[in-house]
CSV table of C-alpha atoms in Angstrom, one decimal:
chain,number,residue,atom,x,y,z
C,712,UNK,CA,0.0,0.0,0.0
C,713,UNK,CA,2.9,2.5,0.9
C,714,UNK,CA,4.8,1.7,-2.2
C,715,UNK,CA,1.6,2.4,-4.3
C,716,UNK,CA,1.3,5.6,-3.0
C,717,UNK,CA,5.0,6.3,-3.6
C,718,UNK,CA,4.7,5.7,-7.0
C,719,UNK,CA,2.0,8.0,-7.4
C,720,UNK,CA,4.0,10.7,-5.8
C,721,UNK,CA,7.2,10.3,-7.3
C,722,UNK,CA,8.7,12.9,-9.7
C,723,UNK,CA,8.1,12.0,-13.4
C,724,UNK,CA,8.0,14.2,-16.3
C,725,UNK,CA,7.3,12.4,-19.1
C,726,UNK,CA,6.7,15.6,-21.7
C,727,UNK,CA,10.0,16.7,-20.9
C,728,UNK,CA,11.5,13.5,-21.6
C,729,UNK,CA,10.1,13.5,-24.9
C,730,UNK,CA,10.6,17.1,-25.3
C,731,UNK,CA,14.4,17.1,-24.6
C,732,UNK,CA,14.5,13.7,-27.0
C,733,UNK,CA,13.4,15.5,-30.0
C,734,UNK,CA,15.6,18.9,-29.1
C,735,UNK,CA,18.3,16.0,-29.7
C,736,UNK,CA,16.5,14.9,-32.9
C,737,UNK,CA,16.7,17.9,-34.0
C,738,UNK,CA,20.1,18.7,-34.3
C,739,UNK,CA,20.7,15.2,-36.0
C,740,UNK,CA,18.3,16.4,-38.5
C,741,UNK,CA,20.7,19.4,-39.1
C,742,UNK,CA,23.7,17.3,-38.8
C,743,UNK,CA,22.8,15.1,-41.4
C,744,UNK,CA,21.2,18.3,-43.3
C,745,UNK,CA,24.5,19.9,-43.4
C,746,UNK,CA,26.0,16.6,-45.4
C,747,UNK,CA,22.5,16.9,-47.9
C,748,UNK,CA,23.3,20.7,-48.8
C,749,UNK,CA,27.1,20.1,-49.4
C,750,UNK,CA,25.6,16.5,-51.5
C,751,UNK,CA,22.9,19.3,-53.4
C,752,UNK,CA,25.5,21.6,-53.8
C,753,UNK,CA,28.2,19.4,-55.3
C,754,UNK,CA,25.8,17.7,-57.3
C,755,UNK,CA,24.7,20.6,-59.1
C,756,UNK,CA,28.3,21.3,-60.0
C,757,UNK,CA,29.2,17.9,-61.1
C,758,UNK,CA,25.8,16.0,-62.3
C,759,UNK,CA,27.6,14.0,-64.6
C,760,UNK,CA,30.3,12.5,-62.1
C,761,UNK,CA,27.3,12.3,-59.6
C,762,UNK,CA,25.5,10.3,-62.2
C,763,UNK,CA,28.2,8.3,-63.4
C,764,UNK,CA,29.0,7.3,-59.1
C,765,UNK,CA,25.8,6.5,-58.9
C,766,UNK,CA,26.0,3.7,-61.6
C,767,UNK,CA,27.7,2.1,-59.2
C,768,UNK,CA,26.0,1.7,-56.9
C,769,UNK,CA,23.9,-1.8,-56.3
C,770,UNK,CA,19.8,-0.6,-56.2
C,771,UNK,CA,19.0,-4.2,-54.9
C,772,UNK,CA,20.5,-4.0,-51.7
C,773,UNK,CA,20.0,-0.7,-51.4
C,774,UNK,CA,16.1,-1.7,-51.8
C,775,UNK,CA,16.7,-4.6,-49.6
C,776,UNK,CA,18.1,-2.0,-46.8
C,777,UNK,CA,15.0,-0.2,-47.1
C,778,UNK,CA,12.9,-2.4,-46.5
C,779,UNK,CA,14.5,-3.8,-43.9
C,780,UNK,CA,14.6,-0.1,-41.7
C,781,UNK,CA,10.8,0.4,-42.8
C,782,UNK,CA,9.9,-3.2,-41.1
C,783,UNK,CA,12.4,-2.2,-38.2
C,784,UNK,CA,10.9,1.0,-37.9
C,785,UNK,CA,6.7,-0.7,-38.2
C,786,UNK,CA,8.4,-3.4,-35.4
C,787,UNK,CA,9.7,-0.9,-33.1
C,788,UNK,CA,6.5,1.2,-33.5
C,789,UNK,CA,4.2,-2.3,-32.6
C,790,UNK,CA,6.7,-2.7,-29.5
C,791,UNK,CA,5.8,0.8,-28.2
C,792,UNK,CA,1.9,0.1,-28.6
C,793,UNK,CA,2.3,-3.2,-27.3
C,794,UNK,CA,4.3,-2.0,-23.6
C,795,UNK,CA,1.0,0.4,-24.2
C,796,UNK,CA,-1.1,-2.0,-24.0
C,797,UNK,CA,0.7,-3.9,-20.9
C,798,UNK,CA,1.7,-6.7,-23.4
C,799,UNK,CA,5.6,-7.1,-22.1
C,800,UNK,CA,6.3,-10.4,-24.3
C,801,UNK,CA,5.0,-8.9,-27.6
C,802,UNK,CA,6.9,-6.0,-26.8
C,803,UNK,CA,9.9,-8.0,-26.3
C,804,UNK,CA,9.7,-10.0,-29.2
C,805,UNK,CA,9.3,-6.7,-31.4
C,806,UNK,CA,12.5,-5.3,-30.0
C,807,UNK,CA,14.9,-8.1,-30.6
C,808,UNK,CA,13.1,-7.9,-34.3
C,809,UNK,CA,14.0,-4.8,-34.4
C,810,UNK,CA,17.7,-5.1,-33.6
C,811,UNK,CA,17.8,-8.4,-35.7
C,812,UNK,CA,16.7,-6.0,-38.4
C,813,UNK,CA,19.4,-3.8,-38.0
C,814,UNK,CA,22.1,-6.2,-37.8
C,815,UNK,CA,21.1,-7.9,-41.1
C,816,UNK,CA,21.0,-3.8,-42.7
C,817,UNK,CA,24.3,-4.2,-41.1
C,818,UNK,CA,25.5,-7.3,-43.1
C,819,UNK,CA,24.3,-6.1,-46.1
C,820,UNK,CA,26.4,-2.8,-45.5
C,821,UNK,CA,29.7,-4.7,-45.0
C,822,UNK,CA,29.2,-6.7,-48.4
C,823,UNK,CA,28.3,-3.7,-50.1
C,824,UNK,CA,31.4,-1.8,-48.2
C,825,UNK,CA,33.5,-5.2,-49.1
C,826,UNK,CA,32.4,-5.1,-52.7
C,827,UNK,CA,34.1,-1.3,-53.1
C,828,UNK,CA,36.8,-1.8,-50.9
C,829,UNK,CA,37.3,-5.3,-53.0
C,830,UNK,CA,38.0,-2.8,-56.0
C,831,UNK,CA,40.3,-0.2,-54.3
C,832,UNK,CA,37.5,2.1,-53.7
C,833,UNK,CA,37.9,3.3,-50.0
C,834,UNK,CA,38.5,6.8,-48.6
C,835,UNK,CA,42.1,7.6,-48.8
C,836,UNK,CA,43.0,4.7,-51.5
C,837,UNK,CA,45.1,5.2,-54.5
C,838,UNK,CA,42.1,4.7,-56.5
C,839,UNK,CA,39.9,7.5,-55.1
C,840,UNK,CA,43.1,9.8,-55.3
C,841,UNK,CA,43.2,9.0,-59.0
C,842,UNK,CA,39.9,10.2,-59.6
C,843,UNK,CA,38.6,13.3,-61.3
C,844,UNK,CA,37.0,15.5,-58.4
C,845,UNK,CA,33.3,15.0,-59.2
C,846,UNK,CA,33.6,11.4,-58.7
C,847,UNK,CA,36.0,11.9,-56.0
C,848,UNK,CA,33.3,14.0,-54.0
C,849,UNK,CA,31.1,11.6,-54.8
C,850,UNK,CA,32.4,8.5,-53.1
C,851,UNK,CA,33.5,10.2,-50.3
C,852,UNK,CA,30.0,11.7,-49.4
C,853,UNK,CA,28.4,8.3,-50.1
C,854,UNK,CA,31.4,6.5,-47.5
C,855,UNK,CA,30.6,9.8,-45.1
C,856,UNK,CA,27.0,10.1,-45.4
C,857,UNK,CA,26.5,6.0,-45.3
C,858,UNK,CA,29.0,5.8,-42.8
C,859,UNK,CA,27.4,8.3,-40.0
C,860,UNK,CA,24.4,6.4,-40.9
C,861,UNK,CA,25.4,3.0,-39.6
C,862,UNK,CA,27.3,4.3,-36.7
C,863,UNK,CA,23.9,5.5,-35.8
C,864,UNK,CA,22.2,2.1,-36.4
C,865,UNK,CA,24.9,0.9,-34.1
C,866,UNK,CA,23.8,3.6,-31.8
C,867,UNK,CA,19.9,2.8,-31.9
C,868,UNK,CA,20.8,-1.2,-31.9
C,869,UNK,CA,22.2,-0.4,-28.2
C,870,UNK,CA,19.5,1.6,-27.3
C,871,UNK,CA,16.9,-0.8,-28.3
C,872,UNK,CA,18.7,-3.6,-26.6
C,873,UNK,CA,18.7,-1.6,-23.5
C,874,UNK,CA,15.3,-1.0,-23.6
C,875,UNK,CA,14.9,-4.7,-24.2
C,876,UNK,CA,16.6,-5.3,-20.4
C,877,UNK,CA,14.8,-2.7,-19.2
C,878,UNK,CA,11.4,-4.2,-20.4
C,879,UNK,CA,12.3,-7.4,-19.1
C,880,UNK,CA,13.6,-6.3,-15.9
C,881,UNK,CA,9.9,-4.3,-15.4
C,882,UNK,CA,11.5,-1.1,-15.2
C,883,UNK,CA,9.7,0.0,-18.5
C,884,UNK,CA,6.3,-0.9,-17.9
C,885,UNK,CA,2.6,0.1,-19.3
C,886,UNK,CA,2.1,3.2,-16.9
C,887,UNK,CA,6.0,3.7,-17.4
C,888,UNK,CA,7.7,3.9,-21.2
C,889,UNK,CA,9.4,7.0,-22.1
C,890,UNK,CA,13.0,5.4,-22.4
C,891,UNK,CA,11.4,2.5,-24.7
C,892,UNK,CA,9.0,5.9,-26.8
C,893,UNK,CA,12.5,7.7,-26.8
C,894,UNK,CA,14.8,4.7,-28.5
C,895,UNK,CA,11.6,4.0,-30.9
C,896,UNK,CA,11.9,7.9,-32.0
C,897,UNK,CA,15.4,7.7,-32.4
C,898,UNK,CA,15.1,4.5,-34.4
C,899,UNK,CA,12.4,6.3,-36.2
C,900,UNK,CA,14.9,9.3,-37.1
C,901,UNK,CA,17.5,6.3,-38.4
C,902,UNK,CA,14.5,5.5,-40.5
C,903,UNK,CA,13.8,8.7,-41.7
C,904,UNK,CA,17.5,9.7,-42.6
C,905,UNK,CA,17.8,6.9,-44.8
C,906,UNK,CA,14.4,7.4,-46.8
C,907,UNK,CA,16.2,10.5,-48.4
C,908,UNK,CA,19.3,8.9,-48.7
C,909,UNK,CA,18.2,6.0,-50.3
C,910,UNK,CA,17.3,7.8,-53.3
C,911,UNK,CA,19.5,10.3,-53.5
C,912,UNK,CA,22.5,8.0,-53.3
C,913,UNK,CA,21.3,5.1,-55.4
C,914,UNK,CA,18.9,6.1,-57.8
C,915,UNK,CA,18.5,9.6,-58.9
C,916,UNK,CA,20.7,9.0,-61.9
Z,708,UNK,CA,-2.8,10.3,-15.1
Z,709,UNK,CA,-1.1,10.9,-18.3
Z,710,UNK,CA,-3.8,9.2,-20.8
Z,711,UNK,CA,-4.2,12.9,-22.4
Z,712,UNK,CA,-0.9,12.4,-23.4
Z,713,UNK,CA,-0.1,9.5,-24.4
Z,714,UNK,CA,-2.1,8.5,-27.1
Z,715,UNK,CA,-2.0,4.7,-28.2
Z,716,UNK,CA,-1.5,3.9,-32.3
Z,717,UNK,CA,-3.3,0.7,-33.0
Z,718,UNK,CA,-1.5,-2.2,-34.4
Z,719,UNK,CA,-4.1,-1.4,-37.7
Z,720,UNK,CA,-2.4,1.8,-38.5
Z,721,UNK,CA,0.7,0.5,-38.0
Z,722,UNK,CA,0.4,-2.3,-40.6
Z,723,UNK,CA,-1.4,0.0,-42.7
Z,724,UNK,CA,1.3,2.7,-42.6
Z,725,UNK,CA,4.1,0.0,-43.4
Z,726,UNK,CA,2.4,-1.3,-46.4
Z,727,UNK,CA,1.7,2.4,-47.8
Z,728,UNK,CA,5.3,2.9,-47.3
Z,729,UNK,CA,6.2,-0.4,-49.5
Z,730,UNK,CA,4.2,1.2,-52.1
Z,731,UNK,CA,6.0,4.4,-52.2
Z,732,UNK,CA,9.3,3.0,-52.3
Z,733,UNK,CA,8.5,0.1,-55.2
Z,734,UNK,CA,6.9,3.8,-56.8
Z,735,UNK,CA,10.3,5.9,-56.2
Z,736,UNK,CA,12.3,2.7,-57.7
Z,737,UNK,CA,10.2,2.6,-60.9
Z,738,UNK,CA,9.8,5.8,-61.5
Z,739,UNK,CA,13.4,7.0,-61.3
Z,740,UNK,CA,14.2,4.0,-63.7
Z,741,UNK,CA,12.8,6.0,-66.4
Z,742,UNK,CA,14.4,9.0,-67.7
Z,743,UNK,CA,12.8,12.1,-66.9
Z,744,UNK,CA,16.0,14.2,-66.9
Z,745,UNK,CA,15.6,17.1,-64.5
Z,746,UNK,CA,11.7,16.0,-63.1
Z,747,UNK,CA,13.4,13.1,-61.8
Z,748,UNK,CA,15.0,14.8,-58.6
Z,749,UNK,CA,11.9,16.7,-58.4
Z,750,UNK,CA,9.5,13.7,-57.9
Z,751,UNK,CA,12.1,11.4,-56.2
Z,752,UNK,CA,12.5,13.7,-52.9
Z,753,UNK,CA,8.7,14.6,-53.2
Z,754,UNK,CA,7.7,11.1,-53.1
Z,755,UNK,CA,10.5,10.8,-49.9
Z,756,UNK,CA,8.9,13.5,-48.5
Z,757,UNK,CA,5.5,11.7,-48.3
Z,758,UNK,CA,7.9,9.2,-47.1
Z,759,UNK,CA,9.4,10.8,-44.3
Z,760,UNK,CA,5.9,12.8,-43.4
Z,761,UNK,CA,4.2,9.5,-42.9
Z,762,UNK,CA,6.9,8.8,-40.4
Z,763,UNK,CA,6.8,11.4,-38.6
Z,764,UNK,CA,3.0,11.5,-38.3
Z,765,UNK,CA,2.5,8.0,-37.2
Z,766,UNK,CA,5.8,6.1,-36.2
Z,767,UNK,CA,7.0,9.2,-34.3
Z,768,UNK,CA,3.1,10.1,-33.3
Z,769,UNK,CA,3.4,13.9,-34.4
Z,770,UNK,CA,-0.1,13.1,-35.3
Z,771,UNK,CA,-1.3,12.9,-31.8
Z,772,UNK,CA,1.6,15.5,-30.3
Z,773,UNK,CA,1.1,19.0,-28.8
Z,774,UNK,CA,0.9,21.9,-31.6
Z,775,UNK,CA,4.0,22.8,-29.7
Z,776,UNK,CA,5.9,19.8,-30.8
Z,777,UNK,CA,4.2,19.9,-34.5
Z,778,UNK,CA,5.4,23.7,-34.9
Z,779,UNK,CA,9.0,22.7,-33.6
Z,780,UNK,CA,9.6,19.9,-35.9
Z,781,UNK,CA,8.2,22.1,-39.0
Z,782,UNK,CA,10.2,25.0,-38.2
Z,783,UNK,CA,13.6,22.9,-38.1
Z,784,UNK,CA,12.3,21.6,-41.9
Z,785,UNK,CA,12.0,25.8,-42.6
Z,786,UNK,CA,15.1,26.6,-41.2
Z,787,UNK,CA,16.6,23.7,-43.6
Z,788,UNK,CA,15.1,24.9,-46.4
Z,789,UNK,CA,15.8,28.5,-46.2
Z,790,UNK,CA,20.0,27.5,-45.5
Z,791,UNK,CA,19.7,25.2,-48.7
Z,792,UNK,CA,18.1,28.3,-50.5
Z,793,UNK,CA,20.3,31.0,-49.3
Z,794,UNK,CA,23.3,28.7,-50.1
Z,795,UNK,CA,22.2,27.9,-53.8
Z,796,UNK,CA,21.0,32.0,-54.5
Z,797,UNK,CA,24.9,32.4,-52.9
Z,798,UNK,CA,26.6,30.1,-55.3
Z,799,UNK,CA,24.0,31.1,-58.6
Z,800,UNK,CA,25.3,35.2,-58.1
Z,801,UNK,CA,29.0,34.5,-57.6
């Protein structure tokens, strides 16, 4: 009886939570914005070179990837509504999904990575130093802009695993979910950053 | 206590959403197989901004979020598109 009535006087702000998660969105947003207006303006200066790199790249698993962060994203979004809707072994389930998800967008990157690295193509290599500077810009902005991506992918995969703990420990509950809402909207943005990279990098051509 | 707040997306929507979103990127993938020349770009991000608005909406619940929140998130999409503006007018005049 006491320790209900603890927890219905104990300090939560759940707004500001969520509030302070997307000021942190936010500047990811204009992070990765930043690396789309230097992509926009470089493209407009070089659109054959940008074409021509784009060739290159493989539109299947770049259409495998995207699926696979749209399912991620629909899993993690079920996981939230199921903790919602006190159902902790849905929720569960949809988490580990989700970062099974992520580590086979993961695989995919490393053969696709391999595959350029296979033909000399790699930041820094002889090969990209032998380039004209269109396609020079090019390849390093898809290696930069790909790259920050999956280092956040790693990111969100520790976050979701965390929550995963968390929901199986009982610590994120029904009445209680903001650090479970706040690694879904932060998978969400990982989602979202690659929906415009998909197509600018691979297909507009 | 906080059931104003939280509002709960049905699994419906979300399976609905997901499908939707299939659709548009199969659509994107066709459509920039063809040659438009310069339209291409053009339709391309506008169908990844459906893309990306549909997100927001319902995966990230803007939907169902304070007018506060909605305002925020549209003025940080502004302030990117008046920096990408100002940069391109400053590179077209130089």
């Amino acid at each position: 009886m006491s320790q209900h009535e603890n927890h219905a006087f104990e300090h939560r702000d759940d707004e500001a939570k969520k509030l302070g998660m997307w000021l942190f969105i936010f500047t990811e947003l204009l992070l990765f914005g930043g690396l789309f207006l230097v992509y926009s303006i470089f493209r407009s200066q070089y659109p054959d070179s940008f074409h021509e790199g784009s060739l290159e790249l493989s539109v299947t698993i770049g259409a495998i990837n995207t699926i696979i962060l749209l399912v991620s994203s629909a899993s993690v979004a079920v996981a939230l509504t199921a903790i919602q809707k006190n159902n902790t072994k849905l929720s569960m389930q949809m988490l580990l999904l989700t970062v099974f998800l992520a580590a086979a967008f993961l695989v995919n990157k490393y053969f696709e990575w391999g595959a350029k690295f296979h033909h000399g193509l790699y930041p820094g290599s002889e090969l990209m130093q032998l380039l004209d500077r269109g396609h020079h810009l090019y390849f390093s902005l898809y290696f930069f802009m790909t790259g920050l991506h999956a280092l956040h992918i790693i990111i969100g995969m520790i976050l979701l695993l965390i929550s995963y703990f968390k929901v199986k420990a009982g610590k994120v509950k029904m009445d209680d979910f903001m650090h479970l809402e706040n690694a879904a909207l932060y998978w969400h943005l990982v989602d979202l950053i690659w929906i415009f990279l998909f197509p600018l990098m691979y297909l507009i051509s | 206590m906080s059931e104003h707040t939280h509002h709960i997306t049905p699994y419906k929507t979300l399976g609905i959403i997901l499908v939707v979103l299939f659709f548009f990127t199969f659509l994107t993938i066709e459509i920039t197989s063809i040659h438009l020349g310069a339209l291409t770009v053009t339709v391309a991000l506008l169908i990844a901004g459906v893309k990306g608005f549909l997100v927001l909406s319902y995966f990230m619940h803007l939907k169902h979020e304070s007018l506060l929140l909605k305002i925020l998130v549209a003025m940080v999409f502004v302030l990117f598109a008046l920096i990408v503006l100002i940069t391109f007018i400053d590179y077209a005049f130089r």
